[in-house]
Amino acid sequence: MDRLIYTAMTGASQALEQQAVVANNLANTSTTAFRAQLATFRAVPMNFGDGSQTATDTTRTFVLASTPGADFTPGPLQRTGNPLDVAVQGQGWLSVLTADGNEAYTRAGNLHVDENGQLVTATNQPVVGNGGPLSVPPGADVTIGKDGTVSALIAGDPPTAIAIVDQLKLVNPDPSTLQRGDDGLFRTADGNPADADPSVVLAPESLEGSNVNPVAAMVSMITNARQFQMQTKLLESADQNEQAANQLLNFS
């Protein structure tokens, strides 16, 4: 009887975890360049004997979550007309610096210039240039090219005075080596900075939308709710069967 209880219990628990993942994805359907989180599960056979059992002697099978991944499919491009907005076309990432000074990666290219003259993301992480954090002259009109080249024209200067000040570090590491952090940024699994990749191309004055499919996410929520309901019914059935068995023992 306990086999049914443990199987149903772990199944219900993982259905709730899956529902949380889908809910988080739905909450980020409007987040710039958001990558949908993927949750996978695996069955884990458990033996509780002396270790001599074979695969056919498994007494219980639990359901466990595997390492969550991400859907790296590019989202739709949306033109904004803002010269500080950039979207990565195809595969690739913008490099940013985190609070601990390490490098991380994002595709959210809604940039702005902070009070220190640094080009930063919407969450205030400095973007990385050729020599570290990228800075621009105060009060300058800034434009960003397809190759990540950052140009600045100081107010009052003629258009011919526009000058290149730096270049965004664009990278394209193997997606299987990337891990998403709690801050939404991606990092390499070994912690080493990825090499710059000149083949990465930007779409200036544009932003990438979330790659979450709201319709598919809603269908998943319904499926998960039904799965949870089924597992809880199994738990109820197991409890009822146990009570019936106890009554039979009392009669005997």
Tab-separated table of C-alpha atoms in Angstrom:
chain	number	residue	atom	x	y	z
A	1	MET	CA	0.000	0.000	0.000
A	2	ASP	CA	2.812	2.390	0.801
A	3	ARG	CA	4.081	2.015	-2.773
A	4	LEU	CA	0.955	3.685	-4.114
A	5	ILE	CA	1.108	6.395	-1.458
A	6	TYR	CA	4.739	7.308	-2.161
A	7	THR	CA	4.258	7.248	-5.925
A	8	ALA	CA	1.165	9.454	-5.773
A	9	MET	CA	2.749	11.778	-3.216
A	10	THR	CA	5.865	12.458	-5.303
A	11	GLY	CA	3.752	12.790	-8.447
A	12	ALA	CA	1.549	15.416	-6.805
A	13	SER	CA	4.582	17.293	-5.490
A	14	GLN	CA	6.204	17.457	-8.911
A	15	ALA	CA	2.934	18.543	-10.526
A	16	LEU	CA	2.953	21.534	-8.179
A	17	GLU	CA	6.569	22.313	-9.097
A	18	GLN	CA	5.716	22.134	-12.784
A	19	GLN	CA	2.767	24.450	-12.199
A	20	ALA	CA	5.059	26.967	-10.501
A	21	VAL	CA	7.399	26.926	-13.508
A	22	VAL	CA	4.532	27.503	-15.939
A	23	ALA	CA	3.112	30.293	-13.764
A	24	ASN	CA	6.503	32.015	-13.736
A	25	ASN	CA	6.700	31.750	-17.520
A	26	LEU	CA	3.230	33.258	-17.889
A	27	ALA	CA	4.184	36.122	-15.580
A	28	ASN	CA	7.066	36.943	-17.931
A	29	THR	CA	5.233	36.975	-21.260
A	30	SER	CA	5.908	40.721	-21.474
A	31	THR	CA	9.476	40.638	-20.117
A	32	THR	CA	12.081	41.728	-22.644
A	33	ALA	CA	13.986	38.757	-24.129
A	34	PHE	CA	12.745	36.374	-21.423
A	35	ARG	CA	13.655	32.726	-21.961
A	36	ALA	CA	10.940	30.273	-20.949
A	37	GLN	CA	12.018	27.911	-18.191
A	38	LEU	CA	11.753	24.194	-18.863
A	39	ALA	CA	11.122	21.659	-16.113
A	40	THR	CA	11.738	17.963	-16.668
A	41	PHE	CA	11.175	14.998	-14.412
A	42	ARG	CA	12.565	11.509	-14.105
A	43	ALA	CA	11.467	8.300	-12.447
A	44	VAL	CA	13.855	7.020	-9.778
A	45	PRO	CA	13.461	3.347	-8.776
A	46	MET	CA	14.087	2.812	-5.069
A	47	ASN	CA	15.100	-0.451	-3.397
A	48	PHE	CA	14.949	-0.873	0.378
A	49	GLY	CA	16.326	-4.380	0.782
A	50	ASP	CA	19.822	-5.739	1.250
A	51	GLY	CA	20.990	-4.475	-2.139
A	52	SER	CA	20.636	-7.844	-3.853
A	53	GLN	CA	17.501	-6.923	-5.805
A	54	THR	CA	17.451	-6.794	-9.572
A	55	ALA	CA	15.741	-4.164	-11.713
A	56	THR	CA	12.537	-6.220	-11.546
A	57	ASP	CA	12.585	-6.183	-7.746
A	58	THR	CA	12.077	-2.420	-7.407
A	59	THR	CA	9.757	-1.695	-4.508
A	60	ARG	CA	9.008	1.983	-5.126
A	61	THR	CA	9.491	4.540	-7.884
A	62	PHE	CA	9.733	8.220	-7.013
A	63	VAL	CA	9.339	11.183	-9.339
A	64	LEU	CA	12.133	13.751	-9.078
A	65	ALA	CA	12.788	17.030	-10.874
A	66	SER	CA	15.818	17.186	-13.129
A	67	THR	CA	18.006	20.262	-13.532
A	68	PRO	CA	15.747	22.965	-15.021
A	69	GLY	CA	16.684	24.257	-18.436
A	70	ALA	CA	15.615	27.072	-20.709
A	71	ASP	CA	14.053	27.396	-24.130
A	72	PHE	CA	16.659	29.257	-26.181
A	73	THR	CA	14.360	29.869	-29.153
A	74	PRO	CA	14.631	33.573	-30.121
A	75	GLY	CA	11.611	35.729	-29.367
A	76	PRO	CA	9.937	38.172	-31.776
A	77	LEU	CA	11.710	41.444	-32.614
A	78	GLN	CA	9.908	44.688	-31.885
A	79	ARG	CA	11.175	47.968	-33.311
A	80	THR	CA	11.171	50.778	-30.739
A	81	GLY	CA	13.063	53.610	-32.443
A	82	ASN	CA	15.126	54.130	-29.281
A	83	PRO	CA	18.834	54.395	-30.238
A	84	LEU	CA	19.850	52.677	-26.984
A	85	ASP	CA	17.669	49.620	-27.610
A	86	VAL	CA	19.289	46.594	-29.245
A	87	ALA	CA	18.082	43.064	-29.951
A	88	VAL	CA	20.284	40.084	-30.685
A	89	GLN	CA	19.352	38.546	-34.030
A	90	GLY	CA	19.519	34.757	-33.985
A	91	GLN	CA	21.883	33.265	-31.448
A	92	GLY	CA	24.114	35.290	-29.137
A	93	TRP	CA	24.220	37.315	-25.937
A	94	LEU	CA	25.171	40.688	-24.504
A	95	SER	CA	27.859	40.575	-21.815
A	96	VAL	CA	27.223	42.383	-18.529
A	97	LEU	CA	28.969	42.695	-15.179
A	98	THR	CA	27.223	41.551	-12.018
A	99	ALA	CA	27.584	43.104	-8.568
A	100	ASP	CA	30.377	40.663	-7.694
A	101	GLY	CA	32.383	41.742	-10.748
A	102	ASN	CA	31.839	38.552	-12.710
A	103	GLU	CA	30.560	38.324	-16.254
A	104	ALA	CA	27.019	37.213	-17.069
A	105	TYR	CA	24.857	37.208	-20.172
A	106	THR	CA	21.497	38.582	-21.219
A	107	ARG	CA	19.527	39.265	-24.381
A	108	ALA	CA	17.554	42.106	-22.816
A	109	GLY	CA	18.920	45.065	-24.747
A	110	ASN	CA	16.836	47.884	-23.266
A	111	LEU	CA	19.892	49.925	-22.283
A	112	HIS	CA	20.349	53.388	-20.818
A	113	VAL	CA	23.148	55.644	-19.600
A	114	ASP	CA	23.370	55.940	-15.811
A	115	GLU	CA	24.524	58.908	-13.732
A	116	ASN	CA	28.127	57.739	-14.023
A	117	GLY	CA	28.051	57.738	-17.805
A	118	GLN	CA	28.046	53.939	-18.024
A	119	LEU	CA	25.853	52.069	-20.462
A	120	VAL	CA	23.738	49.735	-18.330
A	121	THR	CA	20.803	47.355	-18.624
A	122	ALA	CA	17.296	48.025	-17.324
A	123	THR	CA	18.365	46.345	-14.066
A	124	ASN	CA	21.515	48.505	-13.905
A	125	GLN	CA	24.160	45.928	-14.789
A	126	PRO	CA	26.997	47.622	-16.733
A	127	VAL	CA	27.412	46.224	-20.233
A	128	VAL	CA	30.889	45.020	-21.140
A	129	GLY	CA	32.947	46.684	-23.855
A	130	ASN	CA	36.406	45.922	-25.172
A	131	GLY	CA	38.087	46.929	-21.930
A	132	GLY	CA	35.485	46.418	-19.234
A	133	PRO	CA	32.401	48.493	-18.388
A	134	LEU	CA	31.401	50.671	-21.323
A	135	SER	CA	31.188	54.435	-20.747
A	136	VAL	CA	30.061	57.241	-23.047
A	137	PRO	CA	30.731	61.016	-22.983
A	138	PRO	CA	28.209	62.950	-20.867
A	139	GLY	CA	25.336	64.458	-22.823
A	140	ALA	CA	26.322	62.740	-26.060
A	141	ASP	CA	23.888	61.250	-28.563
A	142	VAL	CA	24.681	57.546	-28.569
A	143	THR	CA	24.013	55.063	-31.363
A	144	ILE	CA	24.735	51.334	-31.518
A	145	GLY	CA	25.570	49.512	-34.739
A	146	LYS	CA	24.744	45.986	-35.870
A	147	ASP	CA	28.175	44.769	-34.805
A	148	GLY	CA	27.850	46.323	-31.347
A	149	THR	CA	29.915	49.397	-32.195
A	150	VAL	CA	28.968	52.266	-29.876
A	151	SER	CA	29.281	55.740	-31.386
A	152	ALA	CA	28.771	59.106	-29.717
A	153	LEU	CA	28.119	62.612	-30.995
A	154	ILE	CA	28.669	65.356	-28.437
A	155	ALA	CA	25.918	67.973	-28.341
A	156	GLY	CA	26.744	70.967	-30.543
A	157	ASP	CA	29.251	69.117	-32.720
A	158	PRO	CA	28.609	68.621	-36.446
A	159	PRO	CA	27.420	65.166	-37.590
A	160	THR	CA	30.857	64.511	-39.058
A	161	ALA	CA	32.316	64.638	-35.531
A	162	ILE	CA	30.635	61.389	-34.502
A	163	ALA	CA	33.205	59.003	-33.049
A	164	ILE	CA	33.375	55.346	-32.041
A	165	VAL	CA	33.853	55.083	-28.282
A	166	ASP	CA	33.741	51.316	-27.740
A	167	GLN	CA	32.101	48.069	-28.827
A	168	LEU	CA	29.723	45.811	-26.962
A	169	LYS	CA	31.117	42.405	-26.107
A	170	LEU	CA	28.859	39.951	-27.915
A	171	VAL	CA	29.228	36.237	-27.196
A	172	ASN	CA	27.690	33.013	-28.417
A	173	PRO	CA	28.589	30.137	-26.052
A	174	ASP	CA	27.095	26.679	-26.402
A	175	PRO	CA	23.607	26.917	-24.801
A	176	SER	CA	24.204	23.607	-23.009
A	177	THR	CA	26.981	25.294	-20.995
A	178	LEU	CA	24.744	28.113	-19.726
A	179	GLN	CA	22.909	28.193	-16.422
A	180	ARG	CA	20.253	30.690	-15.408
A	181	GLY	CA	20.712	32.455	-12.075
A	182	ASP	CA	18.065	33.711	-9.674
A	183	ASP	CA	18.631	37.190	-11.128
A	184	GLY	CA	17.550	36.013	-14.583
A	185	LEU	CA	21.060	36.306	-16.019
A	186	PHE	CA	22.866	33.385	-17.614
A	187	ARG	CA	26.377	32.272	-16.723
A	188	THR	CA	28.746	29.630	-18.017
A	189	ALA	CA	28.744	26.443	-15.958
A	190	ASP	CA	32.493	26.658	-15.307
A	191	GLY	CA	32.335	30.353	-14.386
A	192	ASN	CA	34.812	31.408	-17.075
A	193	PRO	CA	33.942	34.354	-19.352
A	194	ALA	CA	32.862	33.414	-22.860
A	195	ASP	CA	34.947	34.632	-25.792
A	196	ALA	CA	33.696	37.488	-27.950
A	197	ASP	CA	32.074	36.300	-31.174
A	198	PRO	CA	32.185	38.716	-34.146
A	199	SER	CA	29.462	36.735	-35.940
A	200	VAL	CA	26.763	37.874	-33.479
A	201	VAL	CA	24.549	40.522	-35.084
A	202	LEU	CA	22.340	43.127	-33.417
A	203	ALA	CA	19.127	44.766	-34.566
A	204	PRO	CA	19.514	48.449	-33.583
A	205	GLU	CA	16.573	50.393	-32.166
A	206	SER	CA	14.727	47.141	-31.480
A	207	LEU	CA	13.966	44.817	-28.592
A	208	GLU	CA	13.386	41.092	-28.438
A	209	GLY	CA	10.133	39.943	-26.907
A	210	SER	CA	9.598	37.014	-24.572
A	211	ASN	CA	9.612	33.588	-26.214
A	212	VAL	CA	6.840	32.310	-23.930
A	213	ASN	CA	3.783	31.028	-25.803
A	214	PRO	CA	0.839	32.118	-23.608
A	215	VAL	CA	-1.617	29.671	-25.188
A	216	ALA	CA	0.714	26.695	-24.726
A	217	ALA	CA	1.423	27.814	-21.158
A	218	MET	CA	-2.292	27.972	-20.330
A	219	VAL	CA	-2.787	24.469	-21.732
A	220	SER	CA	0.107	23.267	-19.569
A	221	MET	CA	-1.480	24.820	-16.476
A	222	ILE	CA	-4.720	22.939	-17.131
A	223	THR	CA	-2.809	19.693	-17.701
A	224	ASN	CA	-0.811	20.142	-14.488
A	225	ALA	CA	-3.959	20.886	-12.496
A	226	ARG	CA	-5.568	17.689	-13.768
A	227	GLN	CA	-2.415	15.725	-13.026
A	228	PHE	CA	-2.356	17.034	-9.451
A	229	GLN	CA	-6.030	16.193	-9.024
A	230	MET	CA	-5.430	12.653	-10.270
A	231	GLN	CA	-2.541	12.138	-7.843
A	232	THR	CA	-4.551	13.420	-4.879
A	233	LYS	CA	-7.371	11.033	-5.793
A	234	LEU	CA	-4.852	8.196	-5.769
A	235	LEU	CA	-3.798	9.259	-2.275
A	236	GLU	CA	-7.434	9.223	-1.157
A	237	SER	CA	-7.927	5.775	-2.696
A	238	ALA	CA	-4.831	4.463	-0.940
A	239	ASP	CA	-6.100	5.784	2.381
A	240	GLN	CA	-9.532	4.244	1.847
A	241	ASN	CA	-7.989	0.902	0.891
A	242	GLU	CA	-5.823	0.948	4.002
A	243	GLN	CA	-8.831	1.643	6.210
A	244	ALA	CA	-10.753	-1.188	4.556
A	245	ALA	CA	-7.836	-3.566	5.074
A	246	ASN	CA	-7.614	-2.612	8.754
A	247	GLN	CA	-11.323	-3.305	9.190
A	248	LEU	CA	-10.915	-6.744	7.645
A	249	LEU	CA	-8.083	-7.488	10.055
A	250	ASN	CA	-10.254	-6.404	12.980
A	251	PHE	CA	-13.042	-8.751	11.895
A	252	SER	CA	-10.633	-11.622	11.693
